PDB file of C-alpha atoms and ligand atoms in Angstrom:
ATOM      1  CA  UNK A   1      10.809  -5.314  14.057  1.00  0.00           C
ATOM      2  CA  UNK A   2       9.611  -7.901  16.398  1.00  0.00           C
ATOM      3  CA  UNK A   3       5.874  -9.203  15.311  1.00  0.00           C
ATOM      4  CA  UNK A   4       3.343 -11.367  16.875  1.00  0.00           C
ATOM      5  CA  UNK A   5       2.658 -14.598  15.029  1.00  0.00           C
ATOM      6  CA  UNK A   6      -0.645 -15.231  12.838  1.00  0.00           C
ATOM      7  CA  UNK A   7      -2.689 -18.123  14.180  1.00  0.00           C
ATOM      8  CA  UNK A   8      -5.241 -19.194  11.453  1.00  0.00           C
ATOM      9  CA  UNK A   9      -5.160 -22.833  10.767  1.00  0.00           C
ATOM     10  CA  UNK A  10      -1.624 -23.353  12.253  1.00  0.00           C
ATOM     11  CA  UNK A  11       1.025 -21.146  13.318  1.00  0.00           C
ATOM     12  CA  UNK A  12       2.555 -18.919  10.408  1.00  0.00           C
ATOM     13  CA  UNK A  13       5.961 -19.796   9.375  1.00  0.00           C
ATOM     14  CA  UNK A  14       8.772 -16.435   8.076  1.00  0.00           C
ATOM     15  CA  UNK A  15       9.161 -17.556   4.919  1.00  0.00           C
ATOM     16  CA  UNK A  16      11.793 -15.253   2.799  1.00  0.00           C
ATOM     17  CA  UNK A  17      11.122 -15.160  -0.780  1.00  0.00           C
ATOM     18  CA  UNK A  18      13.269 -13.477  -3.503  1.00  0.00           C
ATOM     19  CA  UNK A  19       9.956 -12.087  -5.059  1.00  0.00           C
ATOM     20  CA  UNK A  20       6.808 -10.802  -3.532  1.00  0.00           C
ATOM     21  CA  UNK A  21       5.656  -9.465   0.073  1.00  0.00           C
ATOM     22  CA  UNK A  22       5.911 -12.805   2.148  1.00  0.00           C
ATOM     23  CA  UNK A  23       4.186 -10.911   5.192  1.00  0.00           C
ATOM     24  CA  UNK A  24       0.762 -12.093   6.936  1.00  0.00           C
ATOM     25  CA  UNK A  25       1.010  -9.219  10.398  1.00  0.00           C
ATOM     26  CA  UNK A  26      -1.719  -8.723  12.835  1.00  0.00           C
ATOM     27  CA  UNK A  27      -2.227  -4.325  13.464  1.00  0.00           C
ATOM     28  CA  UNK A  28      -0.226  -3.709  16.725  1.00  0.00           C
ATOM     29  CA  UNK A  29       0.465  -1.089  18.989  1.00  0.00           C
ATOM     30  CA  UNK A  30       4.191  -0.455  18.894  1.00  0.00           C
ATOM     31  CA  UNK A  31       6.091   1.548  21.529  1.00  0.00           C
ATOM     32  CA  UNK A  32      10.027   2.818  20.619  1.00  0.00           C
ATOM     33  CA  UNK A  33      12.809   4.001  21.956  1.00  0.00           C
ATOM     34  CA  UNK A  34      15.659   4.631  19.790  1.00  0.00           C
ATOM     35  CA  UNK A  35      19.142   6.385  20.443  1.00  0.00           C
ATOM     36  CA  UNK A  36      20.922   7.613  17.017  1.00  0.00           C
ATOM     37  CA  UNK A  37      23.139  10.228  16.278  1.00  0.00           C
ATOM     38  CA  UNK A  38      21.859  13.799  16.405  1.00  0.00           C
ATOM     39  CA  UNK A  39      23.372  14.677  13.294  1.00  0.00           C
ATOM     40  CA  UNK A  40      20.603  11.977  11.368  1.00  0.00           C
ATOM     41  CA  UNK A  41      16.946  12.582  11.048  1.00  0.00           C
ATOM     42  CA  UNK A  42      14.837   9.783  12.215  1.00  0.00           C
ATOM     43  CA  UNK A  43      11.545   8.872   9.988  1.00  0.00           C
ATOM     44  CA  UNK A  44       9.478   5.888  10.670  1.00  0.00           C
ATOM     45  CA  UNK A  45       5.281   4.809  11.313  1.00  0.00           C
ATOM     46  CA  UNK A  46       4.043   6.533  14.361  1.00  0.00           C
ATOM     47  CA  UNK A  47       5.030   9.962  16.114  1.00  0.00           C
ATOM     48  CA  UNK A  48       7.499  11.023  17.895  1.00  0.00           C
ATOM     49  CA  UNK A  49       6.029  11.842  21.579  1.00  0.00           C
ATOM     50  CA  UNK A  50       9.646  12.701  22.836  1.00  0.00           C
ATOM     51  CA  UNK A  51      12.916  13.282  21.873  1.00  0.00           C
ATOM     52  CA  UNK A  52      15.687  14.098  24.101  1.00  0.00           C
ATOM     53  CA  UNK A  53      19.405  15.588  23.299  1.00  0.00           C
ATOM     54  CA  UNK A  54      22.181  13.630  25.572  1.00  0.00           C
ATOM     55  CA  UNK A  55      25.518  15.429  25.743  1.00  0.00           C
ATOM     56  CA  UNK A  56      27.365  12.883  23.808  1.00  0.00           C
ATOM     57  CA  UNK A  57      25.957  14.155  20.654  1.00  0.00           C
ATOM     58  CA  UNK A  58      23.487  11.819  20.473  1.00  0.00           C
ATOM     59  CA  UNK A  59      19.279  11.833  20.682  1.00  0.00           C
ATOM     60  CA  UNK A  60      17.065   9.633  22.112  1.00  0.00           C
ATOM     61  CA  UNK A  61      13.382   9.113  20.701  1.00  0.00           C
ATOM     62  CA  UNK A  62      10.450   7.699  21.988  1.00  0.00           C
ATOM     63  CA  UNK A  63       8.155   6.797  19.146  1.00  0.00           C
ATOM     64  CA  UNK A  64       4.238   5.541  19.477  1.00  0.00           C
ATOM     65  CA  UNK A  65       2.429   3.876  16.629  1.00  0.00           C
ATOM     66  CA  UNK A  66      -1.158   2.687  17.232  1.00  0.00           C
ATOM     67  CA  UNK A  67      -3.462   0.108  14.722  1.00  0.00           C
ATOM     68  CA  UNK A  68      -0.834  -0.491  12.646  1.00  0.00           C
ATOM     69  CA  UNK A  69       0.739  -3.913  10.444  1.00  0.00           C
ATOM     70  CA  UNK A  70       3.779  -2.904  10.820  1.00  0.00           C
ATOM     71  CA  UNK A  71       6.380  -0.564  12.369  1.00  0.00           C
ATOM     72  CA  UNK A  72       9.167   1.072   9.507  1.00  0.00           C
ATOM     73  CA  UNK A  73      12.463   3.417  10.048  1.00  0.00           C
ATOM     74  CA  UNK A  74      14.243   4.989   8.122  1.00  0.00           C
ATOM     75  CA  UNK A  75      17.905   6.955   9.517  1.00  0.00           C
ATOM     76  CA  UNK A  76      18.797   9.990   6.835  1.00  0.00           C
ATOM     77  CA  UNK A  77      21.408  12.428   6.891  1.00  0.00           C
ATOM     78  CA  UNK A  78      21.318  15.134   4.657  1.00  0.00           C
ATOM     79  CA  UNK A  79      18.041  15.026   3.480  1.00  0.00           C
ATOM     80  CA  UNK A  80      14.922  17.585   2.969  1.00  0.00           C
ATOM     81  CA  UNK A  81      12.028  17.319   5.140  1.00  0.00           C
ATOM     82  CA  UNK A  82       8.679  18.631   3.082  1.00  0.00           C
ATOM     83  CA  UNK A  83       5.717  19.191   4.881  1.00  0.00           C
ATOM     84  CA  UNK A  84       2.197  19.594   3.461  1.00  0.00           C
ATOM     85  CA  UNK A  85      -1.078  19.975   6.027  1.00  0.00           C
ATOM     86  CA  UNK A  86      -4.277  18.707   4.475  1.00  0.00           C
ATOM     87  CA  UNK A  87      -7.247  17.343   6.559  1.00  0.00           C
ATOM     88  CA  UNK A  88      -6.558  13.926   6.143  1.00  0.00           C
ATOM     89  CA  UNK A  89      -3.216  14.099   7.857  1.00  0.00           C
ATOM     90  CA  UNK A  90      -0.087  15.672   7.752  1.00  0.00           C
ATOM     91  CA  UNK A  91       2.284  14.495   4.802  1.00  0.00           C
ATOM     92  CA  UNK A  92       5.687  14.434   4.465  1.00  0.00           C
ATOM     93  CA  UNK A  93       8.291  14.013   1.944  1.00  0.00           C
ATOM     94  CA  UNK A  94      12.355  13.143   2.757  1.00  0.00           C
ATOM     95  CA  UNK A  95      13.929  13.973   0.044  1.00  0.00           C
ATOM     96  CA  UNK A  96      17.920  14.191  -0.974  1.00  0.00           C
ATOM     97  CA  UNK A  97      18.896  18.095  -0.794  1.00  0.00           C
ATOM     98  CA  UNK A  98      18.964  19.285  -4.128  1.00  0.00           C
ATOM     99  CA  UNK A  99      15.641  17.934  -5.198  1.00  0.00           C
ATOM    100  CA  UNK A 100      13.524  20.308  -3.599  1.00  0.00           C
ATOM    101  CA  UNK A 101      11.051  21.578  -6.755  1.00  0.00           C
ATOM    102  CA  UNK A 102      10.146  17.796  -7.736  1.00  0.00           C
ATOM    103  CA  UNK A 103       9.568  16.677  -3.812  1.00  0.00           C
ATOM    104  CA  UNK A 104       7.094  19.832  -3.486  1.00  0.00           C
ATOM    105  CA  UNK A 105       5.475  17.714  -6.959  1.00  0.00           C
ATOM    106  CA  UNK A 106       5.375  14.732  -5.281  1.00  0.00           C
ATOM    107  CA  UNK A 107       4.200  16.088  -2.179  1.00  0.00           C
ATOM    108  CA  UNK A 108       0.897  17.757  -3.963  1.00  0.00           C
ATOM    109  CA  UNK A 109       0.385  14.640  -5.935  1.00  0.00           C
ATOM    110  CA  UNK A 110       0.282  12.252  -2.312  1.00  0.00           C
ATOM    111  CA  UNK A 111      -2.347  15.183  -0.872  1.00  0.00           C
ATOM    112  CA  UNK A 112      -3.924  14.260  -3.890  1.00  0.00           C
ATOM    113  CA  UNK A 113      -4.014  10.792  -4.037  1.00  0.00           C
ATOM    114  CA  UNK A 114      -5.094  10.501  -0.147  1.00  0.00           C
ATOM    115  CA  UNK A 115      -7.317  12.460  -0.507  1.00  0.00           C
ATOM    116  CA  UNK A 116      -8.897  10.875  -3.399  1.00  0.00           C
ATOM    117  CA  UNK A 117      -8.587   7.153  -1.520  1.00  0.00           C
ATOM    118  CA  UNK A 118      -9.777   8.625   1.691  1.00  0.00           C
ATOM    119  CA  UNK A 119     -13.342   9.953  -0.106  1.00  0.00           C
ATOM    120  CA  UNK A 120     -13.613   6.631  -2.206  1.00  0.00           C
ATOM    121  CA  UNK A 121     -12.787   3.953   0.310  1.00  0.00           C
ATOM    122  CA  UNK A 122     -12.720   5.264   4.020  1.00  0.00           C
ATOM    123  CA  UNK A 123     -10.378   7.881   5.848  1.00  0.00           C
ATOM    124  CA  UNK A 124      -6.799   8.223   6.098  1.00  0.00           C
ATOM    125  CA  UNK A 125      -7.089   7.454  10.021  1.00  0.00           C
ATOM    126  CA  UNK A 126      -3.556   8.245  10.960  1.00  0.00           C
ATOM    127  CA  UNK A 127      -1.738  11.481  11.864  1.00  0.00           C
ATOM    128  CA  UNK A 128       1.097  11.721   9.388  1.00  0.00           C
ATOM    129  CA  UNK A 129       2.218  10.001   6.228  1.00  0.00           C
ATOM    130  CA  UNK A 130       5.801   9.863   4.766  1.00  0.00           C
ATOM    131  CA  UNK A 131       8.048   9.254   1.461  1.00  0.00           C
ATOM    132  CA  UNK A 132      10.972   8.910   1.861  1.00  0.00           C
ATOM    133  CA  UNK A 133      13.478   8.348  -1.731  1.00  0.00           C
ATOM    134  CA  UNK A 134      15.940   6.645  -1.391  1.00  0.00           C
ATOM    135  CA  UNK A 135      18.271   4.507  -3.917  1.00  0.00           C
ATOM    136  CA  UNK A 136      16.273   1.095  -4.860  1.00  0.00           C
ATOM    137  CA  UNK A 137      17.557  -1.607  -7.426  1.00  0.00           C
ATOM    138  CA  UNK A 138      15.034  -4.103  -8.851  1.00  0.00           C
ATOM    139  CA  UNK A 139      11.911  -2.240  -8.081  1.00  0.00           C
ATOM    140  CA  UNK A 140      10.502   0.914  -7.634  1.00  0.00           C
ATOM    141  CA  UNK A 141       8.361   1.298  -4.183  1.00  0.00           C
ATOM    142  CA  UNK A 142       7.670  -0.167  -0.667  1.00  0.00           C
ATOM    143  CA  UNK A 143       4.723   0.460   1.455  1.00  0.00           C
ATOM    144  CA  UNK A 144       4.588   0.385   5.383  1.00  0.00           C
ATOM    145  CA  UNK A 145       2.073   1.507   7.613  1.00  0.00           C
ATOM    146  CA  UNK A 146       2.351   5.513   7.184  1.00  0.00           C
ATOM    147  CA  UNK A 147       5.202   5.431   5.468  1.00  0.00           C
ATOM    148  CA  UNK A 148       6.114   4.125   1.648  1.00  0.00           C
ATOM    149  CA  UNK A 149       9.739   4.567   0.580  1.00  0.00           C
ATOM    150  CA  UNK A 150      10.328   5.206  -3.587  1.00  0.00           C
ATOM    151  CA  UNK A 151      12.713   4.789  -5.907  1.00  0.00           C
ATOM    152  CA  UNK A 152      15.031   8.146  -6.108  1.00  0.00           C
ATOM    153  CA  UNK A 153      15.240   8.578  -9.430  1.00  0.00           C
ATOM    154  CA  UNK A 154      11.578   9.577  -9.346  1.00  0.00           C
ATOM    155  CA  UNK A 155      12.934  12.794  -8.876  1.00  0.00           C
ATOM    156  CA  UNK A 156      15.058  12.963 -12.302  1.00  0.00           C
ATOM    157  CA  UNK A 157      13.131  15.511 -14.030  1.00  0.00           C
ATOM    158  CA  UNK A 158      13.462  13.558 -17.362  1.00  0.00           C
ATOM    159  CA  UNK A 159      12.098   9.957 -15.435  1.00  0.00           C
ATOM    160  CA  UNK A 160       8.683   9.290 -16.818  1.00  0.00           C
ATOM    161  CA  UNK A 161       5.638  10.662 -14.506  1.00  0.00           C
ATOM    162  CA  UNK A 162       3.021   8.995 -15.980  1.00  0.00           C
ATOM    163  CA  UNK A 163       4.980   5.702 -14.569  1.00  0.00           C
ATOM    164  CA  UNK A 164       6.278   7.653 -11.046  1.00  0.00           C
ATOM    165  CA  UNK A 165       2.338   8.454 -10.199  1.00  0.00           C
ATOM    166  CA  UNK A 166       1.480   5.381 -11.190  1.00  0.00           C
ATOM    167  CA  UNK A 167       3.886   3.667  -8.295  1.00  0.00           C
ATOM    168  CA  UNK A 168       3.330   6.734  -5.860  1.00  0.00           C
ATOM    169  CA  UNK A 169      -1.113   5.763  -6.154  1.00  0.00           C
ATOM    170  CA  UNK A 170      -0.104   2.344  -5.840  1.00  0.00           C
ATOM    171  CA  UNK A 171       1.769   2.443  -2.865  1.00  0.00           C
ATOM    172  CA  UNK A 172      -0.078   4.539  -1.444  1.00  0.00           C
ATOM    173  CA  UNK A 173      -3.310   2.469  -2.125  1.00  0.00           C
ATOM    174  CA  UNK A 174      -1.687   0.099   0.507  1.00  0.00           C
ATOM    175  CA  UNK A 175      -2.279   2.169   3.315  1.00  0.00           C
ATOM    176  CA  UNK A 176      -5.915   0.904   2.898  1.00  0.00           C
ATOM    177  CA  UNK A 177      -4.709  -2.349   1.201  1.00  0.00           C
ATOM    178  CA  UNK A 178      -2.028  -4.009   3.271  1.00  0.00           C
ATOM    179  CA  UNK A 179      -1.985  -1.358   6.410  1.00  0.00           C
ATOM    180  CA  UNK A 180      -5.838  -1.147   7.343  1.00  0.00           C
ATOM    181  CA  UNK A 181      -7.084  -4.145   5.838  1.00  0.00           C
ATOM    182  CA  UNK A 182      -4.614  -7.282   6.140  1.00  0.00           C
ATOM    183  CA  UNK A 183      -3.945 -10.389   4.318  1.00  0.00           C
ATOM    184  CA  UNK A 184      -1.670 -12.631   3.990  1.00  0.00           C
ATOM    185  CA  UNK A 185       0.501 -12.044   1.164  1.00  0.00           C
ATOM    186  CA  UNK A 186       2.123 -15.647   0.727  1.00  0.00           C
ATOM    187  CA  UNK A 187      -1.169 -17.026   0.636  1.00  0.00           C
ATOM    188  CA  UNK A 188      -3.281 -14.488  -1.342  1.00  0.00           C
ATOM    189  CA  UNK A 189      -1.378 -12.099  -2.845  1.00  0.00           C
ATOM    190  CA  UNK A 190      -3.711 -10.728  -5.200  1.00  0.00           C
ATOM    191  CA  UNK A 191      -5.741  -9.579  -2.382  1.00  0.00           C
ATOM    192  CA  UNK A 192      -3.937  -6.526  -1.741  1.00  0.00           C
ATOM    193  CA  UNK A 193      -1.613  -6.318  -4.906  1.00  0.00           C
ATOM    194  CA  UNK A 194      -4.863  -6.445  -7.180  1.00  0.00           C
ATOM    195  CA  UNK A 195      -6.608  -3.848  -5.259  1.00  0.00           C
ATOM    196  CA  UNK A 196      -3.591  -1.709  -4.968  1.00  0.00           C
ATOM    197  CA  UNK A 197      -2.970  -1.597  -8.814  1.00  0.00           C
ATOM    198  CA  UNK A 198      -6.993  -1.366  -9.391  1.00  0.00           C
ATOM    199  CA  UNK A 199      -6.883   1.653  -6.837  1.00  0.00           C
ATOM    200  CA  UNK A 200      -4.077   3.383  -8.450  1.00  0.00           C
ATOM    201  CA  UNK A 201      -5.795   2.822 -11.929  1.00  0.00           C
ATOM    202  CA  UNK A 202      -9.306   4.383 -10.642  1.00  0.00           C
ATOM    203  CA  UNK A 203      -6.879   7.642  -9.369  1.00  0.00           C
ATOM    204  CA  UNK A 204      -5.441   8.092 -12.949  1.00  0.00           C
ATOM    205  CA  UNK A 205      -8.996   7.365 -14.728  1.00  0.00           C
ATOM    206  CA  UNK A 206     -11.119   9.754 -12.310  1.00  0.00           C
ATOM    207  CA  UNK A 207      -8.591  12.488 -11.438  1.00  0.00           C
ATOM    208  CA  UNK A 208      -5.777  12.692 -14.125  1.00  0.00           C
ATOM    209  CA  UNK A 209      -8.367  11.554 -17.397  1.00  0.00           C
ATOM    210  CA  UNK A 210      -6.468   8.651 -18.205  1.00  0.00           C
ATOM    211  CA  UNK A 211      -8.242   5.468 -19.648  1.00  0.00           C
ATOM    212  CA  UNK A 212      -6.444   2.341 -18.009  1.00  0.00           C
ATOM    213  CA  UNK A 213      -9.354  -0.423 -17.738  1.00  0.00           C
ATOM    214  CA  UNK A 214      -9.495  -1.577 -21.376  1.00  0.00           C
ATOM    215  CA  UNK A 215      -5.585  -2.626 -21.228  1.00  0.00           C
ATOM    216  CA  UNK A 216      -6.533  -4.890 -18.583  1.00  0.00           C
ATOM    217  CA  UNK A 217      -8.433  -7.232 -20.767  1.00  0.00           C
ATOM    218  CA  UNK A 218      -5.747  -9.579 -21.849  1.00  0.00           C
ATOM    219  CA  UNK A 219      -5.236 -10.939 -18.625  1.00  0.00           C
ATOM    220  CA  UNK A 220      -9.231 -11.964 -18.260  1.00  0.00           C
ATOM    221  CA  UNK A 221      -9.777 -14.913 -16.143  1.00  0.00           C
ATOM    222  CA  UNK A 222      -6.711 -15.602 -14.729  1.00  0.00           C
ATOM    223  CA  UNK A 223      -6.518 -18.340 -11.685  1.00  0.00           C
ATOM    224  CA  UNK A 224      -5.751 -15.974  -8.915  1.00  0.00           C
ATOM    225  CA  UNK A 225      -5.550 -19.618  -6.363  1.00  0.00           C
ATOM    226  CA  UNK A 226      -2.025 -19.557  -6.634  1.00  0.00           C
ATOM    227  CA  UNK A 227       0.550 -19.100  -3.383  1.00  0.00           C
ATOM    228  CA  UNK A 228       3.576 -16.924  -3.490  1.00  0.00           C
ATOM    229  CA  UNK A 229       5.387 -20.005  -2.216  1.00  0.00           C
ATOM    230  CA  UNK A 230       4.292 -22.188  -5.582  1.00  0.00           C
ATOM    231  CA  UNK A 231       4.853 -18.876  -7.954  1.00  0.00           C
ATOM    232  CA  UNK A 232       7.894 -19.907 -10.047  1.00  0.00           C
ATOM    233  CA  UNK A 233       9.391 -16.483 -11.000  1.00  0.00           C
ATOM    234  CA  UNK A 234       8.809 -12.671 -10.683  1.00  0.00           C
ATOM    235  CA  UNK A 235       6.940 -12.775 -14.261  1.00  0.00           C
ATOM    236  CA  UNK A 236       4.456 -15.262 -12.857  1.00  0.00           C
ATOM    237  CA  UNK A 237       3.877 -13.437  -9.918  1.00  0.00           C
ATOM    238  CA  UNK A 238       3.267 -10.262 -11.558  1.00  0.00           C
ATOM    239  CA  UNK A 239       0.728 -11.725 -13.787  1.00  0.00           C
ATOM    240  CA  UNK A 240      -1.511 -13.372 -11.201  1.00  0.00           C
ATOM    241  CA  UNK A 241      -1.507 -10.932  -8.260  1.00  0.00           C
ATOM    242  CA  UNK A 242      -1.148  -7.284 -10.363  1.00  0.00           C
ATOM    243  CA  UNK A 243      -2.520  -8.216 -13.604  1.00  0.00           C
ATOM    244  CA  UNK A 244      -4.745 -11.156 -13.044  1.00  0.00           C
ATOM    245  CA  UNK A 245      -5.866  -8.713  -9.484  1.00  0.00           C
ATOM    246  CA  UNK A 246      -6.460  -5.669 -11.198  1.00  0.00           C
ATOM    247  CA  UNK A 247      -8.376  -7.528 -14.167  1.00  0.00           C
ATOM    248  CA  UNK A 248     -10.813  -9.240 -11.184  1.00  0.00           C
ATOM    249  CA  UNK A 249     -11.900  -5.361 -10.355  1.00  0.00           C
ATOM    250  CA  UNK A 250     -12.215  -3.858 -13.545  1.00  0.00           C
ATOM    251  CA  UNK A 251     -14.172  -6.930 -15.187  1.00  0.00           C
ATOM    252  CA  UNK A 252     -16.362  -6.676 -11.595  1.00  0.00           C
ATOM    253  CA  UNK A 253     -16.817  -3.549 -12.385  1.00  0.00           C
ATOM    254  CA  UNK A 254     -18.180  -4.492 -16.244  1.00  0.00           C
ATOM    255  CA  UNK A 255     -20.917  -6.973 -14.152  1.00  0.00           C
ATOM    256  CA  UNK A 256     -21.714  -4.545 -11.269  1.00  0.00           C
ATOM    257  CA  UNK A 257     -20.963  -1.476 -12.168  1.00  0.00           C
ATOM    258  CA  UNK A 258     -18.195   1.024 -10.753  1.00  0.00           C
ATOM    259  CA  UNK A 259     -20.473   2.291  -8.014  1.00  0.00           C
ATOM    260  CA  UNK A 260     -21.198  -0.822  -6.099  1.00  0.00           C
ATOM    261  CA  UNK A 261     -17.838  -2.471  -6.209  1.00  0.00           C
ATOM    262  CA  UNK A 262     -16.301   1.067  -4.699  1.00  0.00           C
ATOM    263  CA  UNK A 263     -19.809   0.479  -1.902  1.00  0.00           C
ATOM    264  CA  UNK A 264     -18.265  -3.463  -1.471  1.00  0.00           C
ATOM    265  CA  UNK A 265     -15.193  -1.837  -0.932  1.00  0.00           C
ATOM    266  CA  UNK A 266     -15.853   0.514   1.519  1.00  0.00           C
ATOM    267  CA  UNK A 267     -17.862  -1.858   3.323  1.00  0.00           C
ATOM    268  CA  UNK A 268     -14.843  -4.361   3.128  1.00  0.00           C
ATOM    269  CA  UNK A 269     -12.977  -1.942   5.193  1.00  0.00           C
ATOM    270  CA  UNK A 270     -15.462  -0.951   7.312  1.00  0.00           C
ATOM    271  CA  UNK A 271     -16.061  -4.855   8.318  1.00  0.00           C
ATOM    272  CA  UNK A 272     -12.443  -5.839   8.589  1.00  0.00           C
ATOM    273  CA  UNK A 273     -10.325  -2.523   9.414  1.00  0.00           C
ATOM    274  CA  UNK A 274      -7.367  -3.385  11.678  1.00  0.00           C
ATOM    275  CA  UNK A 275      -8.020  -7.076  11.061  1.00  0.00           C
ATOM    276  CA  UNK A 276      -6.484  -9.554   8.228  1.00  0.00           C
ATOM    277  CA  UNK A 277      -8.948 -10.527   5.579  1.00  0.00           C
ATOM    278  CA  UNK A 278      -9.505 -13.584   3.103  1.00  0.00           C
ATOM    279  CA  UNK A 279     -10.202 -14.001  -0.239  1.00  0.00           C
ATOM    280  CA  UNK A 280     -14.105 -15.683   1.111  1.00  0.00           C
ATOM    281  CA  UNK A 281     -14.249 -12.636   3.586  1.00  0.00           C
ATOM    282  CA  UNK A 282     -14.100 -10.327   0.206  1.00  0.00           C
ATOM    283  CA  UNK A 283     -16.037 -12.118  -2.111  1.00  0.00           C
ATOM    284  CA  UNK A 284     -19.225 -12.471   0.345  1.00  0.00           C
ATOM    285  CA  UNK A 285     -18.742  -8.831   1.365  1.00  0.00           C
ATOM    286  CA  UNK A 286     -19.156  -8.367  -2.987  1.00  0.00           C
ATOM    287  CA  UNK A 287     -21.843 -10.413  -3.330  1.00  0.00           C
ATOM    288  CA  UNK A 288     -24.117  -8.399  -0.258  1.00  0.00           C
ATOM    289  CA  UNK A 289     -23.558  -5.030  -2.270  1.00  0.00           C
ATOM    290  CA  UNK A 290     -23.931  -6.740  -5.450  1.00  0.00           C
ATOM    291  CA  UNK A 291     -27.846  -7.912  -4.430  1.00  0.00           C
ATOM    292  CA  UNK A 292     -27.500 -11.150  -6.497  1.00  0.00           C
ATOM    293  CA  UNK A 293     -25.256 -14.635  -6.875  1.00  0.00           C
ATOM    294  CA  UNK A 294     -21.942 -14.054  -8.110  1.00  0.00           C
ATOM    295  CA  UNK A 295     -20.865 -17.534  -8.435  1.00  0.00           C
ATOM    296  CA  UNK A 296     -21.073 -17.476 -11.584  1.00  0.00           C
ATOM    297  CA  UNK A 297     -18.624 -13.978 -12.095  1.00  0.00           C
ATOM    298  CA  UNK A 298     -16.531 -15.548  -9.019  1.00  0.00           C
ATOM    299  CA  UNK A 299     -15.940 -19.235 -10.245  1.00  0.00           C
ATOM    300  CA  UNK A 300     -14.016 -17.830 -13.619  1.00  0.00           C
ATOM    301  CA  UNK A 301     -10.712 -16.503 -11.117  1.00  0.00           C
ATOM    302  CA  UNK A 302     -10.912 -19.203  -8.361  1.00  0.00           C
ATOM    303  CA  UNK A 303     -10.556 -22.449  -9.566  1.00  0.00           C
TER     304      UNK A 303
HETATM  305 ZN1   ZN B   1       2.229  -3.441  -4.108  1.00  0.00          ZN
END
C-alpha cells in the first residue's frame, strides 16, 4: 500500500532486505475501495463500512482503518470465517475448510493472549483482529496492524503447540510492538523483535506455567547497536534482535524487578502510542520507572 515517508534525520529510503522487517511507517488513516470477485472473501486492517453487489458478479468494498502502521489484505476463497466476541475486540480466524476444531483452538488461545497483553501493557484499541493461515515457506508468522497471517500447518494436529503459541503470542505481541508503538526496524530492530519475543515469553510463564527466562542467559550482553542493513545473515539477525532483545528484558527484569519494567512498559506506550519510538525514547522512559541510573545496566547492550 502506498505510505507516507519517515522524516527523522533525512528522508527514509525502501530498502528490501532478504531477512528482517525493513519497515520504519508513520500510523495513518487509510480509506479503501476495492472491487473483487464475489465469490472471494475479503480480510484486511480496518472494517468494512460498505460493501456493495454489482451485477457482474462482482463486490465492491469500502474499507476504513484509523491509527494504524500499516494497511494488510488478504483475498480467500474457500476458507472458514471464525468469530469469537470478547471485550477487547472482536477476533477472527480464516481458516482453510476442513480445519475447523484446531481454528476454534487457535481462536480461544488469541482471546487469550489479547487479553493477557491488553491487562499487562495497555488495551487492544481496535475493533477486530484477524488470522488468517495461509501456506508460508521460510518462516512461520507476519504481523500487520489487526491482522497477523500464520503458517498453515499450525493447524496439523501433530505440529508442535508449544512452538505454534509461541509464534501466535509473538505476533500478536506486535499489535502493541510494531502497530501501536513504531520503530524503525532497519535501524533498531530489537526494539520491537525483543519486546515481541519477551512478551510472548511473559504469556507462556504467567498463563500457561512455563519457565522461559533462564534459557535466555546465553545470549547476555549482546551489542544490540547493530542495523538490519550491516546484519550479515538470518543467524545474525536472529541473535541480536530476538535473542540478544529478549535477553535485554529478562536480565532488566533480574535488576528491576518484573513489576516495574511491565510499569516502563506501559508507560512507553502510553507516551508514544501511534508514534515511532527510539531506542533513547525507551531507555529514559526505563530509567523514570526504575527511580535510579541505569547506565550502568544500559551501557552492557549499547556499545
Ligand atoms: Zn516478530
Amino acid at each position: 500500500d502506498p505510505t507516507l515517508n519517515v522524516l527523522s534525520e533525512d528522508w527514509h529510503n525502501s530498502y528490501n532486505s532478504v531477512f528482517g522487517d525493513p519497515f520504519c511507517l508513520h500510523s495513518a488513516n487509510y480509506l479503501i475501495r476495492l472491487n473483487t470477485p464475489e465469490v472471494c472473501k475479503v480480510v484486511s486492517t480496518g472494517k468494512v463500512m460498505q460493501a456493495m453487489a454489482e451485477d457482474n458478479g462482482r463486490q465492491t468494498h469500502i474499507i476504513q482503518a484509523t491509527n494504524v502502521s500499516d494497511f494488510s489484505l488478504a483475498i480467500l476463497f474457500d476458507y472458514l470465517e471464525l468469530t469469537k466476541i470478547t471485550s477487547q475486540a472482536t477476533i477472527k480466524a480464516y481458516i482453510p475448510t476442513h480445519k475447523e476444531e484446531m481454528g476454534q483452538k487457535f481462536l480461544r488461545k488469541s482471546a487469550d493472549i489479547i487479553n493477557y497483553f491488553s491487562c499487562q501493557f495497555g488495551s487492544y484499541p481496535y475493533e477486530e483482529f484477524k488470522l488468517v493461515f495461509v501456506p508460508m515457506q521460510g518462516f512461520y508468522g507476519m504481523e500487520y496492524s489487526e491482522l497477523i497471517f500464520l503458517r498453515d500447518e499450525f493447524l496439523n494436529k501433530n505440529y508442535d503447540l508449544n512452538h505454534s503459541e509461541f509464534i501466535l503470542a509473538h505476533e500478536i505481541a506486535h499489535q502493541w510492538w510494531y502497530g501501536l508503538v513504531g520503530n524503525d526496524q532497519i535501524k533498531e530492530p530489537w526494539l520491537d523483535e525483543g519486546l515481541a519475543n519477551w512478551s510472548a515469553y511473559k504469556y507462556l510463564d504467567d498463563i500457561k506455567g512455563r519457565k522461559s527466562s533462564s534459557a535466555n542467559n546465553l545470549t547476555k550482553n549482546i551489542n544490540l547497536v547493530k542495523e538490519l542493513t550491516d546484519m550479515g545473515s538470518t543467524t545474525e539477525y536472529y541473535q541480536i534482535a530476538y535473542s540478544g532483545g529478549e535477553a535485554f528484558w529478562f536480565g532488566l527484569e533480574e535488576e528491576i524487578g518484573t513489576d516495574k519494567v511491565f510499569k516502563a512498559l506501559r508507560r512507553y506506550l502510553a507516551e508514544y502510542k501511534y508514534k515511532i519510538a527510539t531506542t533513547p525514547d525507551l531507555l529514559s522512559v526505563i530509567e523514570t520507572e526504575a527511580h535510579k541510573d541505569m547506565e550502568y545496566y544500559f551501557n552492557k547492550w549499547f556499545k
